[in-house]
Amino acid sequence: MSDVTMRIWRGDPAGGDFEEYALEAQEGEVVLDVVHRIQATQAPDLACRWNCKAGKCGSCSAEINGTPRLMCMTRMDQLPEGPVTVAPMRTFPVVRDLVTDVSFNYEVAKRIPAFEPPARPAEGYRMQQIDVERGQEFRKCIECFMCQNVCHVIRDHEENKPHYAGPRFFIRLAELETHPLDTNDRRELVRQRMGLGLCNITKCCTEVCPEHIKITDNGIIPMKERVVDASYDPVGWLGRKIMRRPKRSPEEAAAGSSS
Amino acid sequence: MTTVDDATVTPVVLGGTRGGPDVPTLRRDRWWLQPLVSASVLIAFVVYATWAAFANKDYYVGAAAHRDLISPFYSPCLTASCVPGSHPGFYLTWWEISPAILILIVPLGFRLTCYYYRRAYYRSIWLSPPNCSVADAHGSYSGETRFPLILQNVHRWFFYLGLALNVILTIDAVVSYGEPGVGVGVSVGSLVLTANAALLWLYSLSCHSCRHLCGGQVRRFSDHPIRYRLWKLVTPLNANHMKFAWASLVFVALTDLYVRLVASGAFHDPRLF
């Protein structure tokens, strides 16, 4: 087998640089396998986060040849010839080597109002299958945070972090907004506090999602359309005027049918 | 009940040293190719459409050629300067310049605010970002939260107007099968107008706003079975919105070019049967 050259970012908050590691290629390996072999044979202090090696835990996100990917799902034989570059996710502060501090995401998650069902009816909660299926796509998210990493709104503009939820949480909000039993109206929240308007739908989040969730088409754009419903639709506005039906407050929206 | 006022902003730790080298991108593939192609096609279309809109001639093939073909850039022809036979029976006397300028506001607005085209031109022309994991070309960024980009939210308005225009272009396509002085027949021109109308319908019906209005906006599909069926119907179209966007853009220009060439006498519109 031919040799492979890995260029892996080594460093910590004080700084760092790429270091090259040459080793023999082995059939069927993924990038994470090679990183583990480097740990075992050449650099025992190389830090990388991993867990399941099956593309389901979302731990081993990195930038392979400049593109966010899961190291455990990236086969070496599918990468182009030449050195393979492995760098930590760019959007989050580096802890060491390939490990980043993704706590930004957990802080955002805390700001999202939780699922809030109506008072339990005597016969219990009932949901139709077609309503249940709608949010299933969003529940596939493994929280690898590659969509957050690739999103240029915070990747290239750190100053947006305090008021931007990011693609992962837009689909969380979309999931809650389309939940048949949820009573919260999050449209103003997502417009004013979660920075939905900052997203310019360049779809990079969808491109990098390892679960192939249509983040933009099924999550972000439907949320943008719901904001338009509430704030910018001329027909809706005219309808409310003609029918003398003022825009519902969040409380009214929650109390009545939210459709 | 949680409202916007209850959601306190949790302080987020900013800064921290980012990993990786401070370079615009580590990508080694031809990431620039996609934005280059998109920008080239968009700019070519804008240049052609601008020229065609201001040309104000050769947009209608009438009875003299035994045809009834009108360019989609000029339909409905609503101004006093429209050539005989091309206007629908009434016209605006106060509009002095090319009638195409009046018409093109609608498709221009619809495409400019379209969710797909936004992706295309934000990437390829505004370079924000040029491609995924490639650095944004701008130092500051406010997205679509401020004027003028907050106006992207009027997409739905143009969707409504665009549907009306599609109806008119469909009527144009049907009328084109009636060949004045000959009867009814199928010519290349009538097929071109039909294909153009079909592509514009596909583009409009695959629009994200359309999908939302059909049923996306309801919280419980089970309470709205008809809207759910409509939503299911347009969802596969929506998945191909990008293809319809490009196909309809290129074809509408080719349709104008075809009518223009026939109208200018470059060649006669061949009758098939």
CSV table of C-alpha atoms in Angstrom, one decimal, chain A residues 22-259:
chain,number,residue,atom,x,y,z
A,22,ALA,CA,3.5,10.0,7.1
A,23,LEU,CA,2.3,6.5,7.5
A,24,GLU,CA,1.3,3.5,5.5
A,25,ALA,CA,-2.1,3.5,4.1
A,26,GLN,CA,-4.4,0.6,5.1
A,27,GLU,CA,-7.4,-0.6,3.2
A,28,GLY,CA,-10.8,0.5,4.4
A,29,GLU,CA,-9.6,3.1,6.8
A,30,VAL,CA,-11.5,6.3,7.7
A,31,VAL,CA,-9.8,9.5,8.8
A,32,LEU,CA,-10.5,8.7,12.5
A,33,ASP,CA,-8.7,5.4,12.1
A,34,VAL,CA,-5.6,7.1,10.8
A,35,VAL,CA,-5.7,9.7,13.6
A,36,HIS,CA,-5.9,6.9,16.1
A,37,ARG,CA,-2.9,5.2,14.4
A,38,ILE,CA,-1.0,8.4,14.7
A,39,GLN,CA,-1.9,8.6,18.4
A,40,ALA,CA,-0.7,5.0,18.9
A,41,THR,CA,2.5,5.3,16.9
A,42,GLN,CA,3.7,8.8,16.6
A,43,ALA,CA,1.9,11.4,18.7
A,44,PRO,CA,0.4,10.0,21.9
A,45,ASP,CA,-0.5,13.5,23.0
A,46,LEU,CA,-2.6,14.3,19.9
A,47,ALA,CA,-6.1,15.3,21.2
A,48,CYS,CA,-9.3,14.4,19.3
A,49,ARG,CA,-12.8,13.9,20.5
A,50,TRP,CA,-14.6,10.8,19.4
A,51,ASN,CA,-17.0,8.2,20.7
A,52,CYS,CA,-19.1,5.9,18.5
A,53,LYS,CA,-17.1,5.6,15.3
A,54,ALA,CA,-20.5,5.1,13.5
A,55,GLY,CA,-21.6,8.6,12.6
A,56,LYS,CA,-24.2,8.8,15.3
A,57,CYS,CA,-22.6,10.5,18.3
A,58,GLY,CA,-21.5,13.7,16.4
A,59,SER,CA,-18.3,13.9,18.4
A,60,CYS,CA,-15.5,13.7,15.8
A,61,SER,CA,-16.5,16.7,13.7
A,62,ALA,CA,-13.4,18.4,12.0
A,63,GLU,CA,-12.5,20.1,8.9
A,64,ILE,CA,-11.0,17.6,6.4
A,65,ASN,CA,-9.3,19.3,3.5
A,66,GLY,CA,-11.2,22.4,4.5
A,67,THR,CA,-14.7,20.9,4.5
A,68,PRO,CA,-16.6,20.1,7.8
A,69,ARG,CA,-17.0,16.3,8.0
A,70,LEU,CA,-17.2,13.6,10.6
A,71,MET,CA,-13.8,11.9,10.8
A,72,CYS,CA,-15.4,8.5,11.4
A,73,MET,CA,-17.4,8.7,8.2
A,74,THR,CA,-14.8,10.0,5.8
A,75,ARG,CA,-13.0,7.2,4.0
A,76,MET,CA,-9.4,7.8,3.2
A,77,ASP,CA,-9.7,6.2,-0.3
A,78,GLN,CA,-12.4,8.7,-1.3
A,79,LEU,CA,-10.2,11.7,-0.6
A,80,PRO,CA,-8.1,13.2,-3.4
A,81,GLU,CA,-4.5,12.4,-3.9
A,82,GLY,CA,-2.0,14.3,-1.7
A,83,PRO,CA,-1.7,15.3,1.9
A,84,VAL,CA,-4.9,15.2,3.9
A,85,THR,CA,-5.4,18.3,6.0
A,86,VAL,CA,-7.3,17.9,9.3
A,87,ALA,CA,-8.1,21.0,11.3
A,88,PRO,CA,-10.5,21.7,14.2
A,89,MET,CA,-13.8,23.3,13.6
A,90,ARG,CA,-13.2,27.0,12.8
A,91,THR,CA,-16.2,28.6,14.5
A,92,PHE,CA,-15.5,27.4,18.0
A,93,PRO,CA,-12.6,28.2,20.3
A,94,VAL,CA,-9.9,25.5,20.3
A,95,VAL,CA,-9.2,23.6,23.4
A,96,ARG,CA,-6.4,21.5,22.1
A,97,ASP,CA,-5.4,20.1,18.7
A,98,LEU,CA,-8.7,18.9,17.1
A,99,VAL,CA,-10.9,19.5,20.1
A,100,THR,CA,-13.0,22.6,20.3
A,101,ASP,CA,-15.2,24.1,22.9
A,102,VAL,CA,-18.8,23.9,21.6
A,103,SER,CA,-20.5,25.2,24.7
A,104,PHE,CA,-21.8,28.1,22.6
A,105,ASN,CA,-24.4,25.7,21.3
A,106,TYR,CA,-25.5,24.6,24.7
A,107,GLU,CA,-26.0,28.2,25.8
A,108,VAL,CA,-28.2,28.8,22.8
A,109,ALA,CA,-30.2,25.6,23.5
A,110,LYS,CA,-31.0,27.0,27.0
A,111,ARG,CA,-32.7,30.0,25.4
A,112,ILE,CA,-35.2,28.0,23.4
A,113,PRO,CA,-38.6,27.8,25.1
A,114,ALA,CA,-39.3,24.2,25.8
A,115,PHE,CA,-42.2,22.1,24.4
A,116,GLU,CA,-45.4,23.2,26.2
A,117,PRO,CA,-48.5,21.0,25.6
A,118,PRO,CA,-52.0,22.1,26.6
A,119,ALA,CA,-53.6,20.8,29.8
A,120,ARG,CA,-54.0,17.1,29.5
A,121,PRO,CA,-57.5,16.2,28.3
A,122,ALA,CA,-59.4,13.5,30.1
A,123,GLU,CA,-59.0,11.1,27.2
A,124,GLY,CA,-55.2,11.8,27.1
A,125,TYR,CA,-53.1,13.4,24.3
A,126,ARG,CA,-53.8,12.2,20.8
A,127,MET,CA,-51.7,12.9,17.7
A,128,GLN,CA,-52.3,11.8,14.1
A,129,GLN,CA,-49.5,10.0,12.3
A,130,ILE,CA,-49.2,12.7,9.6
A,131,ASP,CA,-48.5,15.2,12.3
A,132,VAL,CA,-46.0,13.0,14.1
A,133,GLU,CA,-44.1,12.3,10.9
A,134,ARG,CA,-43.5,16.0,10.1
A,135,GLY,CA,-40.9,16.6,12.8
A,136,GLN,CA,-39.1,13.3,12.5
A,137,GLU,CA,-36.6,14.6,10.1
A,138,PHE,CA,-35.4,17.2,12.6
A,139,ARG,CA,-35.0,14.6,15.3
A,140,LYS,CA,-32.3,12.9,13.3
A,141,CYS,CA,-29.9,15.6,14.3
A,142,ILE,CA,-26.9,14.2,16.1
A,143,GLU,CA,-25.6,17.6,17.2
A,144,CYS,CA,-22.3,17.3,15.5
A,145,PHE,CA,-22.5,21.1,15.1
A,146,MET,CA,-21.0,21.1,11.7
A,147,CYS,CA,-23.9,23.2,10.4
A,148,GLN,CA,-23.2,25.7,13.2
A,149,ASN,CA,-19.5,25.6,12.2
A,150,VAL,CA,-20.0,26.1,8.5
A,151,CYS,CA,-22.6,28.9,8.9
A,152,HIS,CA,-20.7,32.1,7.9
A,153,VAL,CA,-23.0,34.2,10.1
A,154,ILE,CA,-20.9,33.2,13.1
A,155,ARG,CA,-18.0,31.5,11.4
A,156,ASP,CA,-16.8,34.8,9.8
A,157,HIS,CA,-18.6,37.2,12.1
A,158,GLU,CA,-18.0,36.4,15.8
A,159,GLU,CA,-20.0,39.5,16.9
A,160,ASN,CA,-23.2,37.8,15.8
A,161,LYS,CA,-22.9,34.9,18.3
A,162,PRO,CA,-24.9,36.6,21.1
A,163,HIS,CA,-28.0,37.0,19.0
A,164,TYR,CA,-27.9,34.2,16.5
A,165,ALA,CA,-29.2,30.7,17.2
A,166,GLY,CA,-27.8,29.0,14.1
A,167,PRO,CA,-29.1,26.2,11.8
A,168,ARG,CA,-29.1,23.5,14.4
A,169,PHE,CA,-31.5,25.5,16.6
A,170,PHE,CA,-33.6,26.8,13.8
A,171,ILE,CA,-34.6,23.2,13.0
A,172,ARG,CA,-35.2,22.7,16.8
A,173,LEU,CA,-37.5,25.7,16.7
A,174,ALA,CA,-39.1,24.4,13.4
A,175,GLU,CA,-39.7,21.1,15.1
A,176,LEU,CA,-41.4,22.7,18.0
A,177,GLU,CA,-43.4,25.1,15.8
A,178,THR,CA,-44.8,22.2,13.8
A,179,HIS,CA,-45.5,20.0,16.8
A,180,PRO,CA,-49.2,19.3,16.9
A,181,LEU,CA,-49.4,19.7,20.7
A,182,ASP,CA,-47.1,22.6,21.3
A,183,THR,CA,-48.8,25.8,22.4
A,184,ASN,CA,-46.0,28.3,22.2
A,185,ASP,CA,-45.8,30.8,19.4
A,186,ARG,CA,-42.2,31.3,18.7
A,187,ARG,CA,-42.4,33.5,15.6
A,188,GLU,CA,-41.5,36.8,17.3
A,189,LEU,CA,-38.9,35.1,19.4
A,190,VAL,CA,-37.1,33.7,16.3
A,191,ARG,CA,-37.3,37.0,14.5
A,192,GLN,CA,-36.2,39.3,17.4
A,193,ARG,CA,-33.9,37.1,19.6
A,194,MET,CA,-32.8,34.2,17.6
A,195,GLY,CA,-31.5,36.1,14.5
A,196,LEU,CA,-33.5,34.3,11.8
A,197,GLY,CA,-33.1,37.3,9.6
A,198,LEU,CA,-29.3,37.0,9.7
A,199,CYS,CA,-29.5,33.7,7.8
A,200,ASN,CA,-29.1,34.4,4.1
A,201,ILE,CA,-30.0,30.8,3.2
A,202,THR,CA,-26.8,29.9,1.4
A,203,LYS,CA,-27.5,26.3,2.3
A,204,CYS,CA,-24.1,25.4,3.6
A,205,CYS,CA,-25.7,23.9,6.7
A,206,THR,CA,-27.7,21.5,4.5
A,207,GLU,CA,-24.6,20.6,2.4
A,208,VAL,CA,-22.6,19.5,5.4
A,209,CYS,CA,-25.3,17.7,7.4
A,210,PRO,CA,-24.2,14.1,7.9
A,211,GLU,CA,-27.8,13.1,8.5
A,212,HIS,CA,-28.9,14.7,5.3
A,213,ILE,CA,-31.5,16.9,7.0
A,214,LYS,CA,-32.9,19.5,4.6
A,215,ILE,CA,-32.1,22.2,7.2
A,216,THR,CA,-32.8,25.1,4.9
A,217,ASP,CA,-35.7,23.9,2.8
A,218,ASN,CA,-37.6,22.2,5.6
A,219,GLY,CA,-36.5,24.1,8.7
A,220,ILE,CA,-35.2,27.6,8.1
A,221,ILE,CA,-37.3,28.7,5.1
A,222,PRO,CA,-40.5,27.5,6.6
A,223,MET,CA,-39.6,29.4,9.8
A,224,LYS,CA,-38.9,32.5,7.6
A,225,GLU,CA,-42.3,32.1,6.0
A,226,ARG,CA,-44.0,31.9,9.4
A,227,VAL,CA,-42.3,35.1,10.3
A,228,VAL,CA,-43.7,36.6,7.0
A,229,ASP,CA,-47.1,35.3,8.0
A,230,ALA,CA,-46.9,37.2,11.2
A,231,SER,CA,-45.3,40.4,10.0
A,232,TYR,CA,-45.1,40.9,6.2
A,233,ASP,CA,-47.9,39.2,4.4
A,234,PRO,CA,-50.2,41.8,2.6
A,235,VAL,CA,-53.0,39.3,2.1
A,236,GLY,CA,-52.9,38.2,5.7
A,237,TRP,CA,-52.9,41.8,6.8
A,238,LEU,CA,-55.8,42.6,4.4
A,239,GLY,CA,-57.7,39.6,5.6
A,240,ARG,CA,-57.3,40.6,9.3
A,241,LYS,CA,-58.5,44.2,8.4
A,242,ILE,CA,-61.6,43.0,6.5
A,243,MET,CA,-62.5,40.4,9.0
A,244,ARG,CA,-61.7,42.9,11.8
A,245,ARG,CA,-59.5,40.3,13.3
A,246,PRO,CA,-56.4,41.8,14.9
A,247,LYS,CA,-53.1,39.9,14.9
A,248,ARG,CA,-53.2,37.4,17.7
A,249,SER,CA,-51.0,37.9,20.7
A,250,PRO,CA,-48.7,35.1,21.7
A,251,GLU,CA,-51.1,34.3,24.5
A,252,GLU,CA,-54.1,34.1,22.1
A,253,ALA,CA,-52.1,32.0,19.7
A,254,ALA,CA,-51.3,29.6,22.5
A,255,ALA,CA,-54.8,29.5,23.9
A,256,GLY,CA,-56.5,28.7,20.6
A,257,SER,CA,-55.7,26.6,17.6
A,258,SER,CA,-52.3,27.5,16.3
A,259,SER,CA,-52.9,26.6,12.7
